[in-house]
Coordinates of C-alpha atoms and ligand atoms in Angstrom, one line a residue:
M236 CA -47.7 54.1 5.7
S237 CA -44.0 54.4 4.4
Q238 CA -43.7 53.2 0.5
S239 CA -41.8 49.9 1.9
M240 CA -44.6 49.4 3.9
Q241 CA -46.8 49.5 1.1
D242 CA -45.3 47.1 -1.6
R243 CA -45.4 44.8 1.6
A244 CA -49.0 45.0 2.0
A245 CA -48.9 44.3 -1.7
A246 CA -47.1 42.0 -2.1
L247 CA -48.4 40.1 0.6
L248 CA -51.6 40.2 -1.1
H249 CA -50.0 37.8 -3.6
H250 CA -46.8 36.0 -1.8
R251 CA -48.4 32.5 -2.7
A252 CA -48.3 33.0 -6.0
A253 CA -44.6 32.0 -7.0
G254 CA -45.3 29.0 -5.5
L255 CA -48.6 27.8 -7.3
Q256 CA -49.3 25.0 -9.8
K257 CA -51.5 25.0 -12.3
G258 CA -54.3 23.7 -10.9
D259 CA -53.7 24.2 -7.9
P260 CA -56.3 27.0 -5.1
I261 CA -55.8 30.5 -5.3
S262 CA -56.7 30.8 -1.5
L263 CA -54.8 28.4 1.1
P264 CA -55.2 25.4 1.7
I265 CA -56.0 23.9 5.1
V266 CA -53.9 20.5 5.7
P267 CA -54.7 19.0 9.0
A268 CA -51.9 16.4 8.7
A269 CA -50.3 15.6 12.2
T270 CA -48.0 13.4 10.0
F271 CA -46.4 12.3 7.0
H272 CA -45.4 10.4 4.1
L273 CA -42.1 9.7 5.6
P274 CA -39.9 6.4 4.1
E275 CA -36.8 8.0 5.0
V276 CA -36.5 11.1 6.8
A277 CA -33.9 13.4 5.2
G278 CA -35.2 15.8 2.3
A279 CA -38.5 15.5 4.0
A280 CA -40.8 19.1 3.8
H281 CA -42.3 18.1 7.1
I282 CA -42.3 15.3 9.4
Y283 CA -44.3 15.8 12.3
G284 CA -47.5 18.0 12.9
R285 CA -45.6 19.7 15.9
N286 CA -42.7 20.1 14.1
G287 CA -44.2 21.8 11.1
M288 CA -47.5 22.3 9.2
A289 CA -47.6 23.9 5.7
T290 CA -50.6 26.0 6.2
W291 CA -48.9 27.7 9.4
E292 CA -46.0 28.2 7.8
A293 CA -48.3 30.3 5.1
V294 CA -49.3 32.6 8.0
E295 CA -45.5 32.7 8.9
D296 CA -44.7 33.5 5.4
Q297 CA -47.0 36.5 5.7
L298 CA -46.1 38.0 8.9
A299 CA -42.1 37.3 8.1
L300 CA -42.9 39.9 4.9
L301 CA -44.6 42.6 7.2
E302 CA -41.8 41.8 10.3
D303 CA -39.3 41.3 7.7
A304 CA -37.7 39.1 9.4
A305 CA -38.2 35.4 10.8
C306 CA -41.9 34.5 12.2
V307 CA -42.3 32.0 14.9
S308 CA -46.3 30.5 14.8
F309 CA -48.0 30.3 18.3
P310 CA -51.9 29.7 19.0
S311 CA -52.1 32.6 21.2
G312 CA -50.0 35.4 21.5
M313 CA -49.7 34.5 25.4
A314 CA -48.6 31.2 24.0
A315 CA -46.0 33.1 21.6
I316 CA -44.6 36.2 24.4
S317 CA -44.1 32.6 26.8
A318 CA -41.7 31.4 24.4
A319 CA -40.0 35.0 24.1
L320 CA -39.4 34.5 27.7
F321 CA -38.6 30.4 28.2
A322 CA -36.5 31.2 25.0
T323 CA -34.4 34.9 27.0
L324 CA -34.9 33.6 30.1
K325 CA -32.6 31.5 33.4
A326 CA -32.6 31.0 36.8
G327 CA -31.0 34.3 37.9
S328 CA -32.0 36.8 35.1
K329 CA -33.7 39.9 35.7
L330 CA -36.4 41.6 33.8
I331 CA -37.9 44.5 33.6
I332 CA -41.7 44.1 33.2
P333 CA -44.2 47.2 32.4
A334 CA -46.5 47.9 35.5
D335 CA -49.3 49.2 33.1
G336 CA -49.2 47.1 30.0
Y337 CA -50.9 43.6 29.1
Y338 CA -51.5 42.4 32.6
V339 CA -51.4 38.6 32.4
T340 CA -47.4 39.0 31.4
R341 CA -47.1 39.9 35.2
V342 CA -49.1 36.8 36.1
L343 CA -47.4 34.8 33.9
S344 CA -44.2 35.9 35.1
A345 CA -45.7 36.5 39.5
G346 CA -46.7 32.7 39.0
F347 CA -44.2 30.9 36.7
L348 CA -41.0 32.8 36.6
V349 CA -40.2 34.0 39.9
P350 CA -40.7 30.8 40.8
F351 CA -37.6 29.2 38.7
G352 CA -35.8 32.2 39.7
V353 CA -35.8 34.9 37.3
E354 CA -36.3 38.3 39.1
V355 CA -38.9 40.9 37.9
V356 CA -38.8 43.7 37.7
E357 CA -42.3 46.5 37.6
I358 CA -41.9 49.2 36.1
A359 CA -44.5 52.1 34.5
T360 CA -44.1 52.5 30.8
R361 CA -43.1 55.8 31.3
D362 CA -40.9 55.3 33.6
Y363 CA -38.5 53.2 31.2
A364 CA -37.1 57.1 29.8
D365 CA -34.6 57.0 33.1
F366 CA -34.9 53.8 34.4
D367 CA -31.2 52.5 35.3
F368 CA -30.7 48.6 33.4
S369 CA -27.8 48.1 35.1
G370 CA -28.3 43.9 35.3
A371 CA -30.7 42.9 33.4
S372 CA -30.7 40.0 30.5
V373 CA -34.4 41.2 29.5
V374 CA -36.1 44.6 29.1
Y375 CA -39.9 43.5 27.8
L376 CA -42.0 46.9 27.1
E377 CA -45.2 47.4 25.4
T378 CA -46.0 50.8 23.0
P379 CA -48.3 52.0 23.3
S380 CA -49.1 50.7 26.8
N381 CA -52.1 49.1 27.4
P382 CA -54.4 50.1 28.7
G383 CA -53.6 53.6 29.6
L384 CA -52.0 54.8 26.0
D385 CA -48.2 55.8 27.4
V386 CA -45.6 55.5 25.5
L387 CA -42.7 55.0 25.3
D388 CA -39.1 55.4 22.8
I389 CA -37.9 52.5 21.9
A390 CA -35.1 53.1 20.2
E391 CA -33.8 55.3 23.0
V392 CA -34.5 52.0 25.9
S393 CA -33.6 49.3 23.2
A394 CA -29.6 51.2 23.4
R395 CA -29.5 51.5 27.2
A396 CA -31.2 48.5 27.9
H397 CA -28.3 46.8 25.4
A398 CA -25.2 48.9 26.6
A399 CA -26.7 47.3 29.8
G400 CA -26.4 44.1 28.0
A401 CA -29.9 42.9 27.9
L402 CA -32.2 42.3 25.5
V403 CA -35.3 43.6 24.3
I404 CA -38.9 42.3 23.7
A405 CA -41.2 44.9 22.2
D406 CA -44.8 43.2 22.4
N407 CA -46.3 45.8 19.5
T408 CA -49.6 44.1 19.6
T409 CA -51.4 47.2 19.7
M410 CA -49.8 49.0 16.0
T411 CA -48.8 46.0 14.0
P412 CA -45.9 45.7 11.8
L413 CA -47.5 48.4 9.5
L414 CA -47.9 50.9 12.5
Q415 CA -44.5 50.4 14.6
R416 CA -41.5 48.4 13.3
P417 CA -39.8 47.9 17.0
L418 CA -37.1 45.4 15.4
D419 CA -35.5 48.3 12.9
L420 CA -36.0 50.7 17.0
G421 CA -33.8 47.9 17.8
A422 CA -35.5 45.9 19.5
D423 CA -34.2 41.5 19.5
L424 CA -37.8 40.9 19.3
V425 CA -41.5 41.0 18.6
V426 CA -43.9 39.4 20.2
A427 CA -47.8 40.1 18.8
A428 CA -50.9 38.8 19.5
D429 CA -52.6 38.1 15.9
T430 CA -56.2 37.9 17.5
K431 CA -56.2 41.2 18.1
A432 CA -56.3 43.4 14.7
P433 CA -54.4 40.8 12.4
A434 CA -57.0 37.7 12.1
G435 CA -59.0 40.8 13.3
H436 CA -62.4 39.4 13.0
S437 CA -62.7 38.1 16.7
D438 CA -63.1 34.3 16.3
V439 CA -59.2 33.2 16.7
L440 CA -56.3 33.2 19.4
F441 CA -53.2 33.5 17.4
G442 CA -50.0 35.1 18.1
H443 CA -46.5 35.3 17.2
V444 CA -42.5 35.9 18.3
A445 CA -40.7 38.7 15.0
G446 CA -37.4 38.2 15.4
R447 CA -33.6 38.7 12.6
N448 CA -30.8 37.1 15.0
D449 CA -30.9 33.5 14.7
A450 CA -30.2 31.7 18.0
L451 CA -32.7 33.4 19.2
M452 CA -35.1 32.0 17.1
G453 CA -33.7 29.0 16.8
R454 CA -34.5 29.1 20.9
V455 CA -38.1 30.3 20.6
R456 CA -38.3 28.1 17.6
D457 CA -37.6 24.9 20.0
W458 CA -39.7 26.4 22.6
R459 CA -42.7 25.9 19.8
R460 CA -41.6 22.1 19.5
L461 CA -40.2 20.9 22.4
S462 CA -42.6 22.5 24.8
G463 CA -45.5 21.5 21.9
A464 CA -47.6 24.8 22.1
V465 CA -48.4 24.4 18.2
P466 CA -50.8 26.1 16.2
G467 CA -53.5 24.3 14.7
P468 CA -54.6 24.4 10.7
F469 CA -58.0 25.9 11.0
E470 CA -56.7 28.8 13.3
A471 CA -53.2 29.3 10.5
W472 CA -56.3 29.4 7.8
Q473 CA -58.3 32.3 9.3
V474 CA -55.8 34.1 10.9
H475 CA -53.8 33.8 6.9
R476 CA -57.6 35.4 5.7
G477 CA -57.3 38.1 8.5
I478 CA -54.2 39.3 7.3
E479 CA -55.0 39.9 3.6
T480 CA -57.4 43.2 5.0
L481 CA -55.0 43.9 7.0
E482 CA -53.6 47.8 6.2
L483 CA -57.7 48.1 4.3
R484 CA -58.8 47.7 8.4
L485 CA -55.8 50.1 9.7
E486 CA -56.3 52.8 6.9
R487 CA -60.5 52.5 8.3
M488 CA -59.4 52.2 12.2
C489 CA -57.3 54.8 12.2
R490 CA -58.8 57.8 10.5
S491 CA -61.9 57.1 12.3
A492 CA -60.0 56.8 16.1
G493 CA -58.4 60.4 14.7
V494 CA -61.2 62.2 14.0
I495 CA -63.8 60.6 17.7
A496 CA -60.4 61.4 18.9
E497 CA -61.2 64.2 18.7
R498 CA -64.6 64.9 19.4
L499 CA -65.2 62.8 22.4
A500 CA -61.9 64.5 23.8
A501 CA -64.1 67.9 23.2
H502 CA -67.0 66.6 24.3
P503 CA -68.3 68.2 28.2
K504 CA -68.6 64.1 29.7
V505 CA -65.4 62.8 28.4
R506 CA -62.1 64.0 31.0
N507 CA -58.1 62.6 30.8
L508 CA -58.6 61.1 27.5
R509 CA -55.1 59.5 25.8
Y510 CA -54.8 59.2 21.8
P511 CA -51.4 59.8 20.6
G512 CA -52.5 61.0 17.7
L513 CA -54.1 63.9 19.8
A514 CA -51.9 66.8 18.9
S515 CA -52.9 67.4 22.8
D516 CA -51.5 64.1 24.3
P517 CA -48.4 63.6 26.4
S518 CA -46.8 61.5 23.6
Y519 CA -47.6 62.8 20.4
A520 CA -43.9 63.6 19.8
I521 CA -42.8 60.4 20.3
S522 CA -45.7 59.0 18.5
T523 CA -45.3 60.7 16.0
R524 CA -41.6 59.8 14.6
Q525 CA -41.9 56.6 15.8
M526 CA -45.2 54.9 15.1
A527 CA -46.4 54.9 10.6
G528 CA -50.1 55.2 12.5
Y529 CA -51.9 56.2 15.6
G530 CA -53.8 53.0 16.2
F531 CA -57.4 52.3 16.4
L532 CA -57.3 52.9 20.4
I533 CA -59.0 55.7 22.8
G534 CA -58.9 55.7 26.4
F535 CA -61.0 58.3 28.3
E536 CA -63.1 58.5 31.2
L537 CA -66.7 59.3 32.2
D538 CA -67.6 60.7 35.7
S539 CA -68.3 57.1 37.6
E540 CA -68.7 53.0 37.1
T541 CA -72.4 54.4 36.6
A542 CA -71.6 56.4 33.7
A543 CA -69.1 54.5 31.6
E544 CA -71.7 51.1 33.0
K545 CA -74.8 52.9 31.3
F546 CA -73.1 54.3 28.1
L547 CA -71.1 51.3 27.0
S548 CA -74.4 49.4 27.1
D549 CA -76.3 52.1 25.1
C550 CA -73.7 52.2 22.7
G551 CA -76.0 50.2 19.9
Y552 CA -72.3 50.6 18.1
I553 CA -69.8 49.4 21.0
V554 CA -70.0 45.9 21.7
Q555 CA -69.2 45.3 25.8
S556 CA -65.8 42.9 25.4
T557 CA -62.8 42.6 26.5
S558 CA -60.2 42.9 23.4
F559 CA -59.7 44.9 20.9
G560 CA -59.0 45.1 17.3
G561 CA -62.4 43.7 15.4
T562 CA -64.7 44.5 13.0
H563 CA -66.9 46.0 15.1
S564 CA -66.4 49.2 17.8
S565 CA -65.5 46.6 21.6
G566 CA -64.9 49.3 24.5
E567 CA -65.0 48.0 28.3
R568 CA -64.1 49.1 31.6
R569 CA -60.7 48.4 32.4
A570 CA -61.0 48.9 36.3
R571 CA -63.5 46.0 35.8
W572 CA -60.4 43.0 35.9
G573 CA -58.0 45.4 38.8
D574 CA -56.1 47.3 35.8
K575 CA -54.5 50.2 37.7
V576 CA -57.0 52.9 36.0
A577 CA -60.5 55.4 37.1
P578 CA -63.7 53.5 37.6
G579 CA -64.9 55.4 35.0
F580 CA -61.9 54.6 33.0
I581 CA -63.0 53.1 28.6
R582 CA -60.2 51.7 26.2
L583 CA -62.9 52.3 22.8
S584 CA -61.7 50.0 20.2
V585 CA -62.1 52.2 17.8
G586 CA -63.8 49.0 14.8
I587 CA -63.9 49.5 10.6
E588 CA -68.4 50.7 10.9
P589 CA -68.8 53.7 8.7
L590 CA -67.0 56.9 11.1
E591 CA -71.1 58.8 10.5
P592 CA -73.4 56.4 12.0
L593 CA -70.8 55.1 14.2
W594 CA -70.0 58.7 15.1
A595 CA -74.0 59.0 16.1
A596 CA -74.3 56.1 18.2
I597 CA -71.7 57.2 20.2
H598 CA -72.9 60.1 20.6
A599 CA -75.7 59.9 21.5
A600 CA -75.3 57.1 24.3
L601 CA -72.8 60.3 25.7
T602 CA -75.8 62.1 26.1
D603 CA -78.3 59.6 27.8
F604 CA -77.3 60.2 30.9
Ligands
LIG708 C1 -54.2 40.1 24.4 C2 -52.9 40.5 24.5 C3 -52.0 39.6 24.1 C4 -52.8 38.7 24.7 O1 -52.9 37.6 23.2 P1 -53.7 36.2 23.3 O2 -54.3 35.6 22.1 O3 -55.2 37.2 24.2 O4 -52.9 35.3 24.5 C5 -50.9 40.0 24.6 N1 -49.9 41.5 24.9 C6 -51.2 42.4 24.5 C7 -50.5 43.5 23.9 C8 -52.4 42.2 24.5 O5 -53.6 43.0 23.8

C-alpha cells in the first residue's frame, strides 16, 4: 500500500478526535433520531432523519478519507448502485454494463431501467478494451469482474468513455479504496457494497457512492433524500466499527489469498484458477499496474458439480454462503445462481484465519474425493 494510503488508514482511526469535547465517548455514539430540536430551521445541523444524521455521517467521514472524495452512504450496495444509475440516466440514455459482473445490477437494469426507456447494452469485461462507446451516456464497469475475475484497464476505458461523452461508474466492491482507486484513474463515480470487506463481519448491509464532481454528488444526495434509501444508525455504527480494522484484515486476507492461489493452482484436482496476483494470470500485468494488492477472491474449477459441493461441505474452514469479504473464509459454487461459469466453478473468499490451518483444511478437503 502506498505511503499516502497508509497515512489515510492511520488518520481514519483518529478521524473523530478533533471534534471531541472533554468527557465525550471515544467510540462512536449511536444516534437513533428521526426528528431534531428545531425551533428554527436556519443553522440547524440536522433537520429530519431522511436528510442526514450523525451516525451515518461518521461513516461517510471515514469513507471520504479513504476515497479522497465526497461520500454518500446507503443501506446496501444495491441502494448505492441504484442511486448512481438513477442520478445519471434518463429516458433515451444508453447504459453499458458488464455481462459478467454482479448479476443483480443486470436484473435491476432489465427490470426497471429498460421500462423507463434506457437502452441497456451488456458486454463482457474483457471486451471493454475495444468496445466503441459512441452514443453511451454511462459506462458502468466492475473490475475484477465478479465472479470470473477478469480485469480491465480503468484509466484506458475511462479515457475512451469520456471521449465518447459518457460518464464512468465503477463498482469497486471487490477491491475497496485501499486496493484500487477508480476515481484517481478517471472514473466519475465509485459505487461499492460495504456489506463485504469494509463492514467485514457478515452481519450488516451497507453501501456508498463516492465522487469528486459536486453536481453529480448533489444528484446522488438528492436521490437518497427523495427516494428515502437511508441507512439506519445501528447499521452505520456496525460499519464504522468494521472499517476501523479494514486495512489490517485486508493485509492478512490478501497475503493468504496469494499463497493459497499459488498452492491451489499447483494442485492436480484444480483447473482454470484465476487470481490476479499470479504471474501466469492473463490479468497480472494490468492488475499489477492498477491495484495496490490483488484482493482476497480466488476462482477455480473442480471436475464437476458433485466434486465442488463435496469440497465445500468437507472443508471445515470454508463457510458455504454467498457474499464475500468476511472474517471467515467462504465459498460457493456460482453456477447455482445461473452465473455463466462451469458447474464445478468455486468462488473462494479468503478470510482472516491464520494461513497454515486454513490451507491444511483446504488441502484435506481436496484429498477427500
Ligand atoms: C454484493 C455486491 C453488490 C450488492 O451489495 P448489497 O449490499 O448486497 O446490496 C454490488 N456489487 C458487487 C460487486 C457485490 O459483490
